[in-house]
Amino acid sequence: MRVLMSGFGTVGQGFAEVLMLRRDFLKERYGKDVNIVCAMDSSSYVADPSGLCPGELLERKKKTGKVGTKGYQDPLKVMESVEYDLLVEVSPTDIKTGGAGLKNIRYALESGKDVITVNKGPLALKFCELVALAKKNGCKFRFEGSVGGAMPIINLCRENLVGEKISSVRGILNGTCNFILSKMDNGQSFEQALKEAQQMGYAEADPTNDIEGYDSACKVVILANSLFKRSVTFSDVNITGISSITSEAISLAASNNMVIRLIGEVSHDKLEVSPRLVPRGHPLSISGTLNAAQVVTDLAGPITVSGRGAGRIETASAILSDLVSIMDDRKERKCQNP
Ligand code: HSE
């Protein structure tokens, strides 16, 4: 399996590390190596048809700030020049235009390549177009890590719960907001808690996407389209963030044995991100940076999952699960059509 990586930031580096950690597992399961044949970041690239050493890529990125040895003007020209089977798109999210990630995914799918991404921008803006493009070109298009990082939710619903009728998914989909609200439960002000979230590296330097609910809204769109067959986009979500939550509101909730959590909710007719009162002890009353999601099904009842919503290795673990699905599928097809 020849992998082209676009993006070599936190998650891209995590994926390179995971490929090293799971090299033997992949080799044993498929009888062949998974090779990174090209790695690009925002200003450089490096390619080798026989496979690049993930350790060397990580080392160079650490030393020079660049993954590659050559510069480029147009990422699509780089992609055109490389023979690969799978694009792993982990470039920075742009939720206004979809950014380079959208162009890269489109280009790969148009070229008949499978794609794994955790990039929320392209999915929140152009989900239906990209899925249609993948279908038209017979490509696999997977994006488990785009919602909830390591927390399994999309593949859980689409694969394990495939026979269920899912009436709604509600969840905590942004670790930064949950961290801030949990700190406010313990008496910190919003400003103090946000500052700490930034110091700990949870919130972005510009945390607007987190605290105004835009990041959660992207995830709600991805869940709505992938699990409820809806055709919605970012602008369809009713969004209220947490920036106007006061310490008084938190105390009032606490006096009623409740906490306030930023909840994203998706169903056949709902698409919303808003702060909600959650009874203490409820599975969605969790604290800290964890994400959680409750799936309401007709046969199994409510199923709740929780896990780390961000992090280098954690998010890369979701890419690994998509990679394994794609490789299993290829192996199965090969067995059916030897
Ligand atoms: N900023 C996001 C969060 C990262 O805090 O959950 C993962 O999308």
Tab-separated table of C-alpha atoms and ligand atoms in Angstrom:
chain	number	residue	atom	x	y	z
A	1	MET	CA	0.000	0.000	0.000
A	2	ARG	CA	1.529	3.284	-1.133
A	3	VAL	CA	0.512	6.266	0.971
A	4	LEU	CA	0.767	9.920	0.053
A	5	MET	CA	0.548	12.140	3.125
A	6	SER	CA	-0.607	15.727	2.747
A	7	GLY	CA	0.017	17.515	6.025
A	8	PHE	CA	2.723	16.739	8.532
A	9	GLY	CA	1.603	18.641	11.628
A	10	THR	CA	0.528	17.093	14.922
A	11	VAL	CA	-1.739	14.428	13.454
A	12	GLY	CA	0.499	13.715	10.441
A	13	GLN	CA	3.469	13.146	12.732
A	14	GLY	CA	1.282	10.962	14.955
A	15	PHE	CA	0.351	8.848	11.946
A	16	ALA	CA	4.010	8.411	10.946
A	17	GLU	CA	4.670	7.234	14.500
A	18	VAL	CA	1.698	4.856	14.471
A	19	LEU	CA	2.945	3.329	11.201
A	20	MET	CA	6.243	2.577	12.940
A	21	LEU	CA	4.465	1.148	16.004
A	22	ARG	CA	2.169	-1.050	13.884
A	23	ARG	CA	4.624	-1.985	11.111
A	24	ASP	CA	4.786	-5.657	12.148
A	25	PHE	CA	1.025	-5.889	12.698
A	26	LEU	CA	0.303	-4.525	9.201
A	27	LYS	CA	2.961	-6.697	7.582
A	28	GLU	CA	1.608	-9.798	9.280
A	29	ARG	CA	-2.042	-9.034	8.479
A	30	TYR	CA	-1.524	-8.120	4.810
A	31	GLY	CA	1.815	-9.677	3.923
A	32	LYS	CA	3.128	-6.352	2.707
A	33	ASP	CA	4.379	-3.047	3.990
A	34	VAL	CA	2.458	0.198	4.175
A	35	ASN	CA	4.896	2.681	2.645
A	36	ILE	CA	4.764	6.461	2.746
A	37	VAL	CA	5.857	7.248	-0.814
A	38	CYS	CA	5.409	11.011	-0.491
A	39	ALA	CA	5.008	13.413	2.424
A	40	MET	CA	4.052	17.062	2.002
A	41	ASP	CA	3.665	19.887	4.451
A	42	SER	CA	2.720	23.493	3.688
A	43	SER	CA	6.051	24.362	2.075
A	44	SER	CA	8.004	21.212	1.291
A	45	TYR	CA	7.760	17.637	0.093
A	46	VAL	CA	9.818	14.509	-0.262
A	47	ALA	CA	9.028	11.448	-2.373
A	48	ASP	CA	10.513	7.989	-2.875
A	49	PRO	CA	8.644	5.247	-4.733
A	50	SER	CA	10.318	2.569	-2.614
A	51	GLY	CA	9.086	4.134	0.633
A	52	LEU	CA	10.308	6.805	3.020
A	53	CYS	CA	11.432	6.037	6.543
A	54	PRO	CA	8.814	7.530	8.946
A	55	GLY	CA	11.525	8.018	11.575
A	56	GLU	CA	13.587	10.129	9.178
A	57	LEU	CA	10.554	12.241	8.254
A	58	LEU	CA	9.884	12.900	11.938
A	59	GLU	CA	13.519	13.724	12.585
A	60	ARG	CA	13.754	16.195	9.696
A	61	LYS	CA	10.483	17.884	10.695
A	62	LYS	CA	11.800	18.264	14.226
A	63	LYS	CA	15.180	19.628	13.151
A	64	THR	CA	14.228	21.865	10.226
A	65	GLY	CA	10.500	22.458	10.660
A	66	LYS	CA	9.969	20.887	7.223
A	67	VAL	CA	9.067	17.328	6.307
A	68	GLY	CA	10.630	17.530	2.860
A	69	THR	CA	13.807	18.461	1.085
A	70	LYS	CA	12.186	20.206	-1.888
A	71	GLY	CA	9.844	23.170	-2.166
A	72	TYR	CA	6.730	23.303	-4.334
A	73	GLN	CA	4.285	25.809	-5.747
A	74	ASP	CA	1.297	23.607	-6.469
A	75	PRO	CA	0.500	20.575	-4.268
A	76	LEU	CA	-1.544	19.040	-7.090
A	77	LYS	CA	1.563	18.969	-9.303
A	78	VAL	CA	3.356	17.037	-6.556
A	79	MET	CA	0.435	14.606	-6.278
A	80	GLU	CA	0.402	14.202	-10.056
A	81	SER	CA	4.067	13.228	-10.057
A	82	VAL	CA	3.702	10.423	-7.474
A	83	GLU	CA	2.357	6.858	-7.868
A	84	TYR	CA	0.209	6.131	-4.812
A	85	ASP	CA	-2.874	4.185	-3.693
A	86	LEU	CA	-4.114	6.174	-0.717
A	87	LEU	CA	-4.126	9.834	0.258
A	88	VAL	CA	-3.942	10.540	4.002
A	89	GLU	CA	-5.113	14.167	4.180
A	90	VAL	CA	-4.177	15.788	7.480
A	91	SER	CA	-3.401	19.368	6.479
A	92	PRO	CA	-4.679	22.221	8.699
A	93	THR	CA	-8.452	22.684	8.824
A	94	ASP	CA	-9.951	25.681	7.058
A	95	ILE	CA	-13.662	25.841	7.828
A	96	LYS	CA	-14.250	28.906	5.669
A	97	THR	CA	-13.050	27.598	2.285
A	98	GLY	CA	-11.959	23.996	2.864
A	99	GLY	CA	-8.390	25.139	2.110
A	100	ALA	CA	-5.708	22.982	0.489
A	101	GLY	CA	-7.288	19.890	2.052
A	102	LEU	CA	-10.409	20.226	-0.097
A	103	LYS	CA	-8.366	20.566	-3.293
A	104	ASN	CA	-6.147	17.621	-2.375
A	105	ILE	CA	-9.080	15.330	-1.534
A	106	ARG	CA	-10.948	16.281	-4.718
A	107	TYR	CA	-7.857	15.688	-6.818
A	108	ALA	CA	-7.137	12.283	-5.264
A	109	LEU	CA	-10.728	11.089	-5.649
A	110	GLU	CA	-10.872	12.331	-9.250
A	111	SER	CA	-7.688	10.307	-9.848
A	112	GLY	CA	-9.342	7.168	-8.441
A	113	LYS	CA	-7.371	7.066	-5.180
A	114	ASP	CA	-8.742	6.069	-1.784
A	115	VAL	CA	-8.736	8.852	0.811
A	116	ILE	CA	-8.582	8.993	4.607
A	117	THR	CA	-8.924	12.379	6.251
A	118	VAL	CA	-9.440	13.947	9.664
A	119	ASN	CA	-9.731	17.383	8.077
A	120	LYS	CA	-13.096	18.824	9.141
A	121	GLY	CA	-13.206	21.821	6.782
A	122	PRO	CA	-13.688	19.924	3.499
A	123	LEU	CA	-16.187	17.562	5.165
A	124	ALA	CA	-18.228	20.321	6.802
A	125	LEU	CA	-18.450	22.307	3.560
A	126	LYS	CA	-18.503	19.762	0.724
A	127	PHE	CA	-19.442	16.425	2.242
A	128	CYS	CA	-22.001	15.361	-0.363
A	129	GLU	CA	-19.847	16.425	-3.301
A	130	LEU	CA	-16.860	14.456	-1.995
A	131	VAL	CA	-18.879	11.331	-1.204
A	132	ALA	CA	-20.437	11.455	-4.692
A	133	LEU	CA	-17.003	11.885	-6.232
A	134	ALA	CA	-15.687	8.878	-4.303
A	135	LYS	CA	-18.660	6.785	-5.433
A	136	LYS	CA	-18.312	7.851	-9.073
A	137	ASN	CA	-14.649	6.897	-9.115
A	138	GLY	CA	-14.995	3.697	-7.071
A	139	CYS	CA	-12.849	5.037	-4.209
A	140	LYS	CA	-12.985	4.483	-0.479
A	141	PHE	CA	-13.417	7.710	1.475
A	142	ARG	CA	-13.121	7.463	5.261
A	143	PHE	CA	-12.966	10.085	7.999
A	144	GLU	CA	-13.392	8.455	11.443
A	145	GLY	CA	-10.891	10.775	13.158
A	146	SER	CA	-12.696	13.931	12.030
A	147	VAL	CA	-15.272	13.541	14.833
A	148	GLY	CA	-14.161	12.810	18.378
A	149	GLY	CA	-10.524	11.993	17.512
A	150	ALA	CA	-9.849	8.565	18.994
A	151	MET	CA	-13.469	8.055	20.099
A	152	PRO	CA	-15.090	5.595	17.683
A	153	ILE	CA	-18.384	7.016	16.460
A	154	ILE	CA	-18.778	7.057	12.668
A	155	ASN	CA	-17.518	3.537	12.020
A	156	LEU	CA	-19.267	2.328	15.184
A	157	CYS	CA	-22.623	3.513	13.859
A	158	ARG	CA	-22.030	2.572	10.222
A	159	GLU	CA	-20.527	-0.831	10.877
A	160	ASN	CA	-21.315	-2.245	14.322
A	161	LEU	CA	-24.757	-0.629	14.580
A	162	VAL	CA	-25.640	-0.985	10.907
A	163	GLY	CA	-28.891	-2.883	11.576
A	164	GLU	CA	-30.153	-0.338	14.104
A	165	LYS	CA	-32.449	2.580	13.469
A	166	ILE	CA	-30.558	5.482	15.000
A	167	SER	CA	-32.880	8.262	16.097
A	168	SER	CA	-30.270	10.696	17.422
A	169	VAL	CA	-26.653	11.269	18.348
A	170	ARG	CA	-25.875	13.759	21.093
A	171	GLY	CA	-22.431	14.462	22.314
A	172	ILE	CA	-19.592	16.481	23.669
A	173	LEU	CA	-17.553	17.031	20.541
A	174	ASN	CA	-15.051	19.672	21.604
A	175	GLY	CA	-12.460	18.983	24.294
A	176	THR	CA	-11.496	22.626	24.764
A	177	CYS	CA	-15.042	23.677	25.675
A	178	ASN	CA	-15.461	20.715	27.976
A	179	PHE	CA	-12.210	21.561	29.727
A	180	ILE	CA	-13.310	25.184	30.203
A	181	LEU	CA	-16.777	24.241	31.492
A	182	SER	CA	-15.276	21.649	33.868
A	183	LYS	CA	-12.877	24.249	35.263
A	184	MET	CA	-15.801	26.641	35.712
A	185	ASP	CA	-17.569	23.867	37.700
A	186	ASN	CA	-14.629	24.171	40.106
A	187	GLY	CA	-14.984	27.920	40.495
A	188	GLN	CA	-12.704	29.327	37.769
A	189	SER	CA	-13.895	32.192	35.598
A	190	PHE	CA	-14.379	31.673	31.860
A	191	GLU	CA	-11.332	33.857	31.125
A	192	GLN	CA	-9.075	31.962	33.559
A	193	ALA	CA	-10.229	28.597	32.249
A	194	LEU	CA	-9.693	29.635	28.633
A	195	LYS	CA	-6.209	30.894	29.448
A	196	GLU	CA	-5.370	27.576	31.069
A	197	ALA	CA	-6.764	25.680	28.064
A	198	GLN	CA	-4.449	27.714	25.838
A	199	GLN	CA	-1.466	27.175	28.138
A	200	MET	CA	-2.104	23.422	28.148
A	201	GLY	CA	-2.258	23.470	24.328
A	202	TYR	CA	-5.911	22.336	24.130
A	203	ALA	CA	-7.300	25.551	22.683
A	204	GLU	CA	-5.883	27.207	19.622
A	205	ALA	CA	-4.067	30.555	19.928
A	206	ASP	CA	-7.262	31.884	18.327
A	207	PRO	CA	-9.820	29.747	20.157
A	208	THR	CA	-12.870	31.198	18.363
A	209	ASN	CA	-13.670	27.968	16.495
A	210	ASP	CA	-13.712	26.080	19.782
A	211	ILE	CA	-15.558	28.440	22.116
A	212	GLU	CA	-18.093	29.729	19.611
A	213	GLY	CA	-19.106	26.150	18.811
A	214	TYR	CA	-17.902	26.188	15.177
A	215	ASP	CA	-15.636	23.164	15.642
A	216	SER	CA	-18.515	21.179	17.189
A	217	ALA	CA	-20.781	22.360	14.359
A	218	CYS	CA	-18.408	20.900	11.754
A	219	LYS	CA	-18.574	17.570	13.570
A	220	VAL	CA	-22.369	17.728	13.770
A	221	VAL	CA	-22.501	18.226	9.980
A	222	ILE	CA	-20.226	15.223	9.424
A	223	LEU	CA	-22.418	13.039	11.677
A	224	ALA	CA	-25.647	14.248	10.057
A	225	ASN	CA	-24.428	13.487	6.542
A	226	SER	CA	-22.660	10.240	7.284
A	227	LEU	CA	-25.139	8.690	9.734
A	228	PHE	CA	-28.504	10.231	8.832
A	229	LYS	CA	-28.029	10.536	5.056
A	230	ARG	CA	-28.749	14.238	5.295
A	231	SER	CA	-27.340	16.780	2.833
A	232	VAL	CA	-26.399	19.586	5.166
A	233	THR	CA	-23.523	21.958	5.462
A	234	PHE	CA	-21.967	24.160	8.131
A	235	SER	CA	-24.396	27.057	7.533
A	236	ASP	CA	-27.380	24.773	8.318
A	237	VAL	CA	-26.352	24.274	11.976
A	238	ASN	CA	-27.962	26.288	14.789
A	239	ILE	CA	-24.893	27.256	16.785
A	240	THR	CA	-24.518	28.786	20.230
A	241	GLY	CA	-21.077	28.678	21.816
A	242	ILE	CA	-19.982	28.949	25.440
A	243	SER	CA	-18.455	32.440	25.496
A	244	SER	CA	-21.454	33.953	27.257
A	245	ILE	CA	-21.744	31.277	29.964
A	246	THR	CA	-21.289	33.026	33.294
A	247	SER	CA	-20.063	31.691	36.639
A	248	GLU	CA	-23.553	32.516	37.969
A	249	ALA	CA	-25.157	30.186	35.393
A	250	ILE	CA	-22.727	27.416	36.394
A	251	SER	CA	-23.538	27.915	40.106
A	252	LEU	CA	-27.270	27.918	39.438
A	253	ALA	CA	-26.915	24.642	37.501
A	254	ALA	CA	-24.822	23.157	40.336
A	255	SER	CA	-27.468	24.083	42.913
A	256	ASN	CA	-29.875	21.929	40.882
A	257	ASN	CA	-27.337	19.086	40.683
A	258	MET	CA	-26.646	19.857	37.035
A	259	VAL	CA	-23.645	20.846	34.948
A	260	ILE	CA	-23.564	22.880	31.741
A	261	ARG	CA	-22.007	21.136	28.744
A	262	LEU	CA	-21.690	22.139	25.088
A	263	ILE	CA	-23.777	19.509	23.317
A	264	GLY	CA	-23.969	18.790	19.617
A	265	GLU	CA	-27.201	17.069	18.586
A	266	VAL	CA	-28.066	15.415	15.311
A	267	SER	CA	-31.198	13.599	14.243
A	268	HIS	CA	-33.320	13.396	11.095
A	269	ASP	CA	-34.632	16.900	11.754
A	270	LYS	CA	-32.240	18.452	14.273
A	271	LEU	CA	-28.833	20.015	13.749
A	272	GLU	CA	-27.734	21.992	16.753
A	273	VAL	CA	-24.802	22.966	18.953
A	274	SER	CA	-25.683	24.651	22.226
A	275	PRO	CA	-24.848	24.739	25.941
A	276	ARG	CA	-27.278	22.459	27.794
A	277	LEU	CA	-28.033	21.488	31.358
A	278	VAL	CA	-26.930	17.901	31.996
A	279	PRO	CA	-27.763	16.078	35.259
A	280	ARG	CA	-24.673	15.142	37.280
A	281	GLY	CA	-23.953	11.444	36.782
A	282	HIS	CA	-25.410	11.402	33.252
A	283	PRO	CA	-22.928	9.888	30.733
A	284	LEU	CA	-22.652	13.309	29.053
A	285	SER	CA	-21.721	15.093	32.279
A	286	ILE	CA	-18.049	14.084	31.907
A	287	SER	CA	-15.247	16.463	32.834
A	288	GLY	CA	-11.931	17.450	31.298
A	289	THR	CA	-10.923	17.231	27.662
A	290	LEU	CA	-12.746	13.992	26.925
A	291	ASN	CA	-15.335	13.736	24.167
A	292	ALA	CA	-18.460	11.601	24.564
A	293	ALA	CA	-21.388	10.649	22.369
A	294	GLN	CA	-24.690	8.980	23.067
A	295	VAL	CA	-26.280	7.117	20.174
A	296	VAL	CA	-29.978	6.369	20.592
A	297	THR	CA	-30.954	3.191	18.751
A	298	ASP	CA	-34.258	1.302	18.467
A	299	LEU	CA	-33.067	-2.204	19.332
A	300	ALA	CA	-29.997	-1.683	21.499
A	301	GLY	CA	-31.252	1.420	23.296
A	302	PRO	CA	-28.800	4.185	24.161
A	303	ILE	CA	-25.115	3.448	23.608
A	304	THR	CA	-22.521	5.848	24.965
A	305	VAL	CA	-18.883	6.077	23.958
A	306	SER	CA	-16.197	8.345	25.272
A	307	GLY	CA	-12.553	8.952	24.464
A	308	ARG	CA	-9.837	11.433	23.697
A	309	GLY	CA	-11.088	13.930	21.153
A	310	ALA	CA	-7.676	15.204	20.134
A	311	GLY	CA	-3.997	14.396	20.408
A	312	ARG	CA	-1.307	13.231	18.047
A	313	ILE	CA	-1.315	9.470	18.579
A	314	GLU	CA	-4.965	9.347	19.626
A	315	THR	CA	-6.260	10.935	16.410
A	316	ALA	CA	-3.784	8.907	14.367
A	317	SER	CA	-5.305	5.754	15.907
A	318	ALA	CA	-8.543	6.614	14.085
A	319	ILE	CA	-6.600	6.900	10.809
A	320	LEU	CA	-5.157	3.462	11.511
A	321	SER	CA	-8.660	2.021	11.950
A	322	ASP	CA	-9.710	3.510	8.576
A	323	LEU	CA	-6.522	2.190	6.988
A	324	VAL	CA	-7.220	-1.316	8.282
A	325	SER	CA	-10.793	-1.171	6.919
A	326	ILE	CA	-9.558	-0.121	3.488
A	327	MET	CA	-6.858	-2.787	3.433
A	328	ASP	CA	-9.287	-5.482	4.661
A	329	ASP	CA	-11.649	-4.503	1.886
A	330	ARG	CA	-8.912	-4.711	-0.742
A	331	LYS	CA	-7.838	-8.101	0.617
A	332	GLU	CA	-11.407	-9.391	0.474
A	333	ARG	CA	-11.906	-8.171	-3.075
A	334	LYS	CA	-8.654	-9.835	-4.074
A	335	CYS	CA	-9.830	-13.142	-2.564
A	336	GLN	CA	-13.130	-12.893	-4.475
A	337	ASN	CA	-11.388	-11.966	-7.765
A	338	PRO	CA	-7.967	-13.615	-7.533
B	1	HSE	N1	-9.928	21.890	19.103
B	1	HSE	C1	-10.556	20.601	19.078
B	1	HSE	C2	-11.026	20.259	20.489
B	1	HSE	C3	-9.576	19.584	18.562
B	1	HSE	O1	-10.745	21.016	21.426
B	1	HSE	O2	-11.716	19.273	20.671
B	1	HSE	C4	-10.168	18.382	17.928
B	1	HSE	O3	-11.043	18.670	16.857
